[in-house]
Amino acid sequence: MIPTNSSYYYGPQGEAPLSRTGYVFLAIVMALFTGPAILLNSTVIIVTLMHKKLRQPLNYALVNMAVADLGTAMTGGVLSVINNAEGSFSLGRTGCVMEGFAVSLFGITSLCTVALIALERMFVVCKPLGQISFQKKHAVGGITLSWFWSLTWNLPPLFGWGRYELEGVGTSCAPDWHNTDPHNVSYILAYFAVCFAVPFAIIVASYAKLMWTLHQVSRMACVEGGAVAKGEMKVASMVVLMVLTFLISWMPYASLAMFVVSNPDVKINPLVGTVPVYLAKSSTVYNPIIYIYLNKQFRKYAVPFLLCGREPWVDEEESEAVTVVEAARVSPS
């Protein structure tokens, strides 16, 4: 059973917007993102529960993001794989609403958590309010707010303000960007402003302040043979990766949605409408990769967990140490 308003996704004779091969290809693409996303986000959650050293304020936010991304992968990702493999959305109207609500809830919570992490880094490094440390109560408060904020703005379609509808090639659901009813348009505009624009503004402002502060510090002094510059580059690399993945994942989706809202008569090819959807869902795999690779604490526990106990970095360090010792032995005194 196809939900209402399906004429956008199916032709006048009811033909599907993609061939069978096209749907299978999309199912494979989503599987390639969804499988690693489930594995990596689960790893972040499990290793944090296993190791007390990881239960620090910042890591609370990282785990919250992993929970949200895992939720997105388990609902939107898995269902997209199944529905594309079948070539249609087979869960009916109720299933469409529930999927749209769940994916939106988890997705916006993840975005809000990225904004929370941006604020945490800015407060720790820049200290705009003096010597105020980011503590457990701040992390818990921010996490609670991220879920409350997302829930507040994703519940209205269940009660008549806005609605969840099929999108792209008709195998997944999301807030209805195409309906021109003023009641629906008002919800979409408000949703875009508070659920995308606000987190994005916080991320950009926080990291701009962070990078400016680090730049000023590195200009004033080079501490311990370049430690400040090295620290700046490390933070900068994480900032660049976070902002890039944020933009790559969400900007096309948000831009297309606003373009459709502002040009209600425009005809968008269903496949063109699907690419931004999958880019947004692919964000669930980027975040754990970034933090497992660049966060030394997580890497120390997550990599051995994924490799069944093997620690490649330890092997490399031991190899380097042996090389140095051997070099010292053969060098002339």
GROMACS .gro file of C-alpha atoms in nm:
model
  333
    1MET     CA    1   0.000   0.000   0.000
    2ILE     CA    2   0.142   0.337  -0.106
    3PRO     CA    3   0.074   0.641   0.117
    4THR     CA    4  -0.123   0.936  -0.012
    5ASN     CA    5   0.015   1.192  -0.256
    6SER     CA    6   0.201   0.918  -0.443
    7SER     CA    7   0.149   1.087  -0.783
    8TYR     CA    8   0.469   1.280  -0.721
    9TYR     CA    9   0.663   0.954  -0.721
   10TYR     CA   10   0.472   0.752  -0.979
   11GLY     CA   11   0.382   0.840  -1.332
   12PRO     CA   12   0.029   0.885  -1.473
   13GLN     CA   13   0.009   0.514  -1.553
   14GLY     CA   14   0.142   0.421  -1.210
   15GLU     CA   15   0.491   0.328  -1.335
   16ALA     CA   16   0.773   0.337  -1.083
   17PRO     CA   17   1.028   0.622  -1.111
   18LEU     CA   18   1.319   0.374  -1.129
   19SER     CA   19   1.387   0.045  -1.299
   20ARG     CA   20   1.427  -0.271  -1.093
   21THR     CA   21   1.804  -0.244  -1.140
   22GLY     CA   22   1.795   0.115  -1.011
   23TYR     CA   23   1.617   0.014  -0.692
   24VAL     CA   24   1.860  -0.273  -0.632
   25PHE     CA   25   2.153  -0.034  -0.681
   26LEU     CA   26   2.009   0.205  -0.422
   27ALA     CA   27   1.957  -0.085  -0.181
   28ILE     CA   28   2.324  -0.183  -0.218
   29VAL     CA   29   2.443   0.176  -0.167
   30MET     CA   30   2.237   0.214   0.149
   31ALA     CA   31   2.359  -0.124   0.277
   32LEU     CA   32   2.719  -0.010   0.233
   33PHE     CA   33   2.651   0.289   0.459
   34THR     CA   34   2.409   0.126   0.701
   35GLY     CA   35   2.616  -0.183   0.790
   36PRO     CA   36   2.930   0.009   0.898
   37ALA     CA   37   2.715   0.273   1.070
   38ILE     CA   38   2.548   0.009   1.289
   39LEU     CA   39   2.882  -0.159   1.366
   40LEU     CA   40   3.080   0.158   1.445
   41ASN     CA   41   2.813   0.338   1.647
   42SER     CA   42   2.745   0.021   1.844
   43THR     CA   43   3.119  -0.003   1.910
   44VAL     CA   44   3.132   0.352   2.052
   45ILE     CA   45   2.841   0.274   2.285
   46ILE     CA   46   2.970  -0.067   2.397
   47VAL     CA   47   3.332   0.035   2.466
   48THR     CA   48   3.210   0.333   2.666
   49LEU     CA   49   2.995   0.106   2.881
   50MET     CA   50   3.287  -0.135   2.920
   51HIS     CA   51   3.555   0.117   3.017
   52LYS     CA   52   3.510   0.363   3.301
   53LYS     CA   53   3.787   0.591   3.172
   54LEU     CA   54   3.568   0.683   2.874
   55ARG     CA   55   3.283   0.811   3.088
   56GLN     CA   56   3.384   1.175   3.074
   57PRO     CA   57   3.162   1.479   2.999
   58LEU     CA   58   3.269   1.519   2.635
   59ASN     CA   59   3.235   1.145   2.572
   60TYR     CA   60   2.879   1.159   2.704
   61ALA     CA   61   2.797   1.379   2.405
   62LEU     CA   62   2.986   1.149   2.167
   63VAL     CA   63   2.791   0.848   2.295
   64ASN     CA   64   2.464   1.040   2.262
   65MET     CA   65   2.549   1.112   1.899
   66ALA     CA   66   2.631   0.744   1.849
   67VAL     CA   67   2.291   0.648   1.996
   68ALA     CA   68   2.112   0.894   1.765
   69ASP     CA   69   2.311   0.783   1.459
   70LEU     CA   70   2.249   0.418   1.546
   71GLY     CA   71   1.877   0.492   1.569
   72THR     CA   72   1.885   0.656   1.226
   73ALA     CA   73   2.071   0.360   1.077
   74MET     CA   74   1.842   0.103   1.238
   75THR     CA   75   1.525   0.277   1.118
   76GLY     CA   76   1.588   0.485   0.807
   77GLY     CA   77   1.893   0.293   0.688
   78VAL     CA   78   1.763  -0.062   0.730
   79LEU     CA   79   1.414   0.023   0.601
   80SER     CA   80   1.564   0.200   0.297
   81VAL     CA   81   1.762  -0.113   0.214
   82ILE     CA   82   1.453  -0.336   0.250
   83ASN     CA   83   1.216  -0.104   0.063
   84ASN     CA   84   1.458  -0.044  -0.225
   85ALA     CA   85   1.520  -0.417  -0.251
   86GLU     CA   86   1.143  -0.463  -0.285
   87GLY     CA   87   1.112  -0.165  -0.521
   88SER     CA   88   0.838   0.011  -0.324
   89PHE     CA   89   0.733   0.131   0.020
   90SER     CA   90   0.538  -0.161   0.163
   91LEU     CA   91   0.466  -0.048   0.520
   92GLY     CA   92   0.152   0.153   0.445
   93ARG     CA   93   0.051   0.498   0.566
   94THR     CA   94   0.112   0.426   0.935
   95GLY     CA   95   0.454   0.281   0.860
   96CYS     CA   96   0.544   0.589   0.655
   97VAL     CA   97   0.449   0.821   0.941
   98MET     CA   98   0.640   0.619   1.199
   99GLU     CA   99   0.951   0.592   0.982
  100GLY     CA  100   0.945   0.963   0.900
  101PHE     CA  101   0.905   1.050   1.268
  102ALA     CA  102   1.180   0.813   1.389
  103VAL     CA  103   1.439   0.914   1.129
  104SER     CA  104   1.368   1.284   1.182
  105LEU     CA  105   1.385   1.246   1.563
  106PHE     CA  106   1.720   1.067   1.555
  107GLY     CA  107   1.861   1.288   1.279
  108ILE     CA  108   1.785   1.620   1.445
  109THR     CA  109   1.910   1.488   1.780
  110SER     CA  110   2.240   1.402   1.613
  111LEU     CA  111   2.266   1.751   1.463
  112CYS     CA  112   2.193   1.911   1.799
  113THR     CA  113   2.460   1.693   1.960
  114VAL     CA  114   2.718   1.812   1.706
  115ALA     CA  115   2.624   2.165   1.811
  116LEU     CA  116   2.665   2.064   2.177
  117ILE     CA  117   3.015   1.930   2.108
  118ALA     CA  118   3.100   2.253   1.925
  119LEU     CA  119   2.992   2.456   2.228
  120GLU     CA  120   3.188   2.229   2.464
  121ARG     CA  121   3.510   2.274   2.268
  122MET     CA  122   3.460   2.649   2.246
  123PHE     CA  123   3.402   2.685   2.622
  124VAL     CA  124   3.697   2.461   2.713
  125VAL     CA  125   3.949   2.632   2.484
  126CYS     CA  126   3.825   2.992   2.465
  127LYS     CA  127   3.684   3.025   2.819
  128PRO     CA  128   3.439   3.307   2.729
  129LEU     CA  129   3.288   3.293   3.079
  130GLY     CA  130   3.614   3.254   3.269
  131GLN     CA  131   3.736   2.937   3.437
  132ILE     CA  132   3.413   2.741   3.395
  133SER     CA  133   3.474   2.375   3.319
  134PHE     CA  134   3.246   2.150   3.115
  135GLN     CA  135   3.116   1.904   3.375
  136LYS     CA  136   2.893   1.598   3.379
  137LYS     CA  137   2.585   1.806   3.464
  138HIS     CA  138   2.645   2.027   3.160
  139ALA     CA  139   2.680   1.725   2.933
  140VAL     CA  140   2.365   1.559   3.070
  141GLY     CA  141   2.173   1.887   3.043
  142GLY     CA  142   2.283   1.937   2.682
  143ILE     CA  143   2.196   1.579   2.589
  144THR     CA  144   1.852   1.610   2.749
  145LEU     CA  145   1.793   1.937   2.564
  146SER     CA  146   1.895   1.783   2.230
  147TRP     CA  147   1.633   1.506   2.263
  148PHE     CA  148   1.367   1.744   2.397
  149TRP     CA  149   1.433   1.994   2.116
  150SER     CA  150   1.412   1.723   1.849
  151LEU     CA  151   1.100   1.565   2.000
  152THR     CA  152   0.927   1.903   2.029
  153TRP     CA  153   0.968   1.980   1.660
  154ASN     CA  154   0.904   1.631   1.524
  155LEU     CA  155   0.581   1.564   1.713
  156PRO     CA  156   0.361   1.831   1.542
  157PRO     CA  157   0.308   1.630   1.217
  158LEU     CA  158   0.154   1.354   1.430
  159PHE     CA  159  -0.107   1.606   1.548
  160GLY     CA  160  -0.188   1.790   1.226
  161TRP     CA  161   0.075   2.064   1.187
  162GLY     CA  162   0.276   1.940   0.891
  163ARG     CA  163   0.294   1.573   0.794
  164TYR     CA  164   0.527   1.290   0.701
  165GLU     CA  165   0.519   1.175   0.341
  166LEU     CA  166   0.707   0.970   0.082
  167GLU     CA  167   1.018   1.134  -0.062
  168GLY     CA  168   1.260   1.076  -0.350
  169VAL     CA  169   1.188   0.754  -0.536
  170GLY     CA  170   0.914   0.663  -0.291
  171THR     CA  171   1.095   0.417  -0.064
  172SER     CA  172   1.143   0.636   0.245
  173CYS     CA  173   0.947   0.901   0.434
  174ALA     CA  174   1.025   1.244   0.577
  175PRO     CA  175   0.853   1.578   0.651
  176ASP     CA  176   0.646   1.674   0.347
  177TRP     CA  177   0.839   1.944   0.162
  178HIS     CA  178   0.607   1.940  -0.143
  179ASN     CA  179   0.265   2.021   0.004
  180THR     CA  180   0.177   2.385  -0.069
  181ASP     CA  181  -0.092   2.417   0.198
  182PRO     CA  182  -0.002   2.727   0.409
  183HIS     CA  183  -0.046   2.524   0.727
  184ASN     CA  184   0.216   2.274   0.606
  185VAL     CA  185   0.451   2.539   0.466
  186SER     CA  186   0.453   2.726   0.798
  187TYR     CA  187   0.566   2.408   0.974
  188ILE     CA  188   0.840   2.337   0.720
  189LEU     CA  189   0.979   2.692   0.748
  190ALA     CA  190   0.978   2.678   1.128
  191TYR     CA  191   1.129   2.327   1.121
  192PHE     CA  192   1.410   2.437   0.889
  193ALA     CA  193   1.487   2.743   1.101
  194VAL     CA  194   1.507   2.577   1.444
  195CYS     CA  195   1.623   2.226   1.349
  196PHE     CA  196   1.883   2.305   1.084
  197ALA     CA  197   1.971   2.674   1.078
  198VAL     CA  198   2.011   2.709   1.457
  199PRO     CA  199   2.243   2.406   1.505
  200PHE     CA  200   2.440   2.505   1.196
  201ALA     CA  201   2.484   2.862   1.323
  202ILE     CA  202   2.604   2.733   1.663
  203ILE     CA  203   2.856   2.500   1.498
  204VAL     CA  204   2.997   2.769   1.269
  205ALA     CA  205   3.012   3.038   1.540
  206SER     CA  206   3.168   2.807   1.800
  207TYR     CA  207   3.435   2.670   1.571
  208ALA     CA  208   3.512   3.013   1.427
  209LYS     CA  209   3.575   3.139   1.782
  210LEU     CA  210   3.776   2.826   1.862
  211MET     CA  211   4.000   2.854   1.559
  212TRP     CA  212   4.056   3.225   1.610
  213THR     CA  213   4.160   3.168   1.971
  214LEU     CA  214   4.400   2.889   1.876
  215HIS     CA  215   4.546   3.103   1.599
  216GLN     CA  216   4.608   3.393   1.839
  217VAL     CA  217   4.770   3.165   2.098
  218SER     CA  218   5.000   3.005   1.841
  219ARG     CA  219   5.113   3.350   1.722
  220MET     CA  220   5.200   3.469   2.073
  221ALA     CA  221   5.426   3.181   2.166
  222CYS     CA  222   5.549   2.847   2.052
  223VAL     CA  223   5.533   2.635   2.365
  224GLU     CA  224   5.769   2.340   2.410
  225GLY     CA  225   5.899   2.324   2.058
  226GLY     CA  226   5.570   2.369   1.876
  227ALA     CA  227   5.323   2.197   2.106
  228VAL     CA  228   5.066   2.475   2.062
  229ALA     CA  229   5.096   2.471   1.683
  230LYS     CA  230   5.071   2.093   1.682
  231GLY     CA  231   4.763   2.105   1.904
  232GLU     CA  232   4.610   2.369   1.681
  233MET     CA  233   4.657   2.156   1.372
  234LYS     CA  234   4.507   1.852   1.544
  235VAL     CA  235   4.197   2.044   1.647
  236ALA     CA  236   4.182   2.212   1.307
  237SER     CA  237   4.179   1.876   1.128
  238MET     CA  238   3.889   1.756   1.341
  239VAL     CA  239   3.705   2.084   1.286
  240VAL     CA  240   3.749   2.066   0.910
  241LEU     CA  241   3.631   1.705   0.900
  242MET     CA  242   3.327   1.774   1.118
  243VAL     CA  243   3.220   2.082   0.924
  244LEU     CA  244   3.280   1.915   0.588
  245THR     CA  245   3.083   1.604   0.677
  246PHE     CA  246   2.806   1.823   0.819
  247LEU     CA  247   2.787   2.027   0.498
  248ILE     CA  248   2.822   1.729   0.263
  249SER     CA  249   2.559   1.530   0.450
  250TRP     CA  250   2.294   1.789   0.531
  251MET     CA  251   2.335   2.100   0.316
  252PRO     CA  252   2.210   1.941  -0.011
  253TYR     CA  253   1.905   1.798   0.168
  254ALA     CA  254   1.819   2.125   0.343
  255SER     CA  255   1.885   2.330   0.028
  256LEU     CA  256   1.664   2.109  -0.189
  257ALA     CA  257   1.387   2.117   0.070
  258MET     CA  258   1.391   2.497   0.087
  259PHE     CA  259   1.409   2.520  -0.292
  260VAL     CA  260   1.097   2.304  -0.325
  261VAL     CA  261   0.914   2.504  -0.056
  262SER     CA  262   0.998   2.836  -0.223
  263ASN     CA  263   0.917   2.701  -0.574
  264PRO     CA  264   0.611   2.480  -0.521
  265ASP     CA  265   0.543   2.435  -0.894
  266VAL     CA  266   0.891   2.303  -0.975
  267LYS     CA  267   0.917   1.942  -1.092
  268ILE     CA  268   1.206   1.754  -0.934
  269ASN     CA  269   1.320   1.424  -1.080
  270PRO     CA  270   1.261   1.159  -0.809
  271LEU     CA  271   1.618   1.033  -0.839
  272VAL     CA  272   1.752   1.387  -0.794
  273GLY     CA  273   1.535   1.416  -0.484
  274THR     CA  274   1.671   1.088  -0.350
  275VAL     CA  275   2.046   1.166  -0.359
  276PRO     CA  276   2.030   1.437  -0.085
  277VAL     CA  277   1.819   1.202   0.129
  278TYR     CA  278   2.085   0.931   0.118
  279LEU     CA  279   2.366   1.182   0.173
  280ALA     CA  280   2.194   1.293   0.495
  281LYS     CA  281   2.151   0.932   0.609
  282SER     CA  282   2.515   0.858   0.528
  283SER     CA  283   2.620   1.096   0.807
  284THR     CA  284   2.558   0.813   1.053
  285VAL     CA  285   2.883   0.644   0.948
  286TYR     CA  286   3.111   0.952   0.930
  287ASN     CA  287   3.089   1.065   1.292
  288PRO     CA  288   3.210   0.742   1.459
  289ILE     CA  289   3.494   0.715   1.207
  290ILE     CA  290   3.608   1.069   1.290
  291TYR     CA  291   3.597   1.019   1.663
  292ILE     CA  292   3.742   0.669   1.671
  293TYR     CA  293   4.031   0.781   1.451
  294LEU     CA  294   4.102   1.126   1.596
  295ASN     CA  295   3.999   1.072   1.958
  296LYS     CA  296   4.294   0.886   2.114
  297GLN     CA  297   4.085   0.765   2.410
  298PHE     CA  298   3.818   0.605   2.192
  299ARG     CA  299   4.076   0.468   1.952
  300LYS     CA  300   4.266   0.297   2.234
  301TYR     CA  301   3.962   0.086   2.325
  302ALA     CA  302   3.752   0.080   2.007
  303VAL     CA  303   4.015  -0.050   1.763
  304PRO     CA  304   4.110  -0.359   1.973
  305PHE     CA  305   3.735  -0.423   2.020
  306LEU     CA  306   3.681  -0.416   1.644
  307LEU     CA  307   3.994  -0.624   1.574
  308CYS     CA  308   3.918  -0.888   1.838
  309GLY     CA  309   4.192  -0.778   2.077
  310ARG     CA  310   4.467  -0.681   1.832
  311GLU     CA  311   4.622  -0.337   1.888
  312PRO     CA  312   4.794  -0.222   1.566
  313TRP     CA  313   4.919   0.106   1.712
  314VAL     CA  314   5.092  -0.076   1.997
  315ASP     CA  315   5.265  -0.304   1.746
  316GLU     CA  316   5.383   0.000   1.550
  317GLU     CA  317   5.514   0.173   1.864
  318GLU     CA  318   5.703  -0.140   1.970
  319SER     CA  319   5.850  -0.174   1.622
  320GLU     CA  320   5.963   0.190   1.630
  321ALA     CA  321   6.117   0.141   1.976
  322VAL     CA  322   6.313  -0.166   1.859
  323THR     CA  323   6.437   0.027   1.556
  324VAL     CA  324   6.559   0.314   1.776
  325VAL     CA  325   6.737   0.074   2.016
  326GLU     CA  326   6.905  -0.111   1.732
  327ALA     CA  327   7.013   0.216   1.575
  328ALA     CA  328   7.161   0.327   1.906
  329ARG     CA  329   7.360   0.002   1.932
  330VAL     CA  330   7.519   0.030   1.590
  331SER     CA  331   7.590   0.403   1.608
  332PRO     CA  332   7.951   0.500   1.689
  333SER     CA  333   8.014   0.622   2.043
   0.00000   0.00000   0.00000
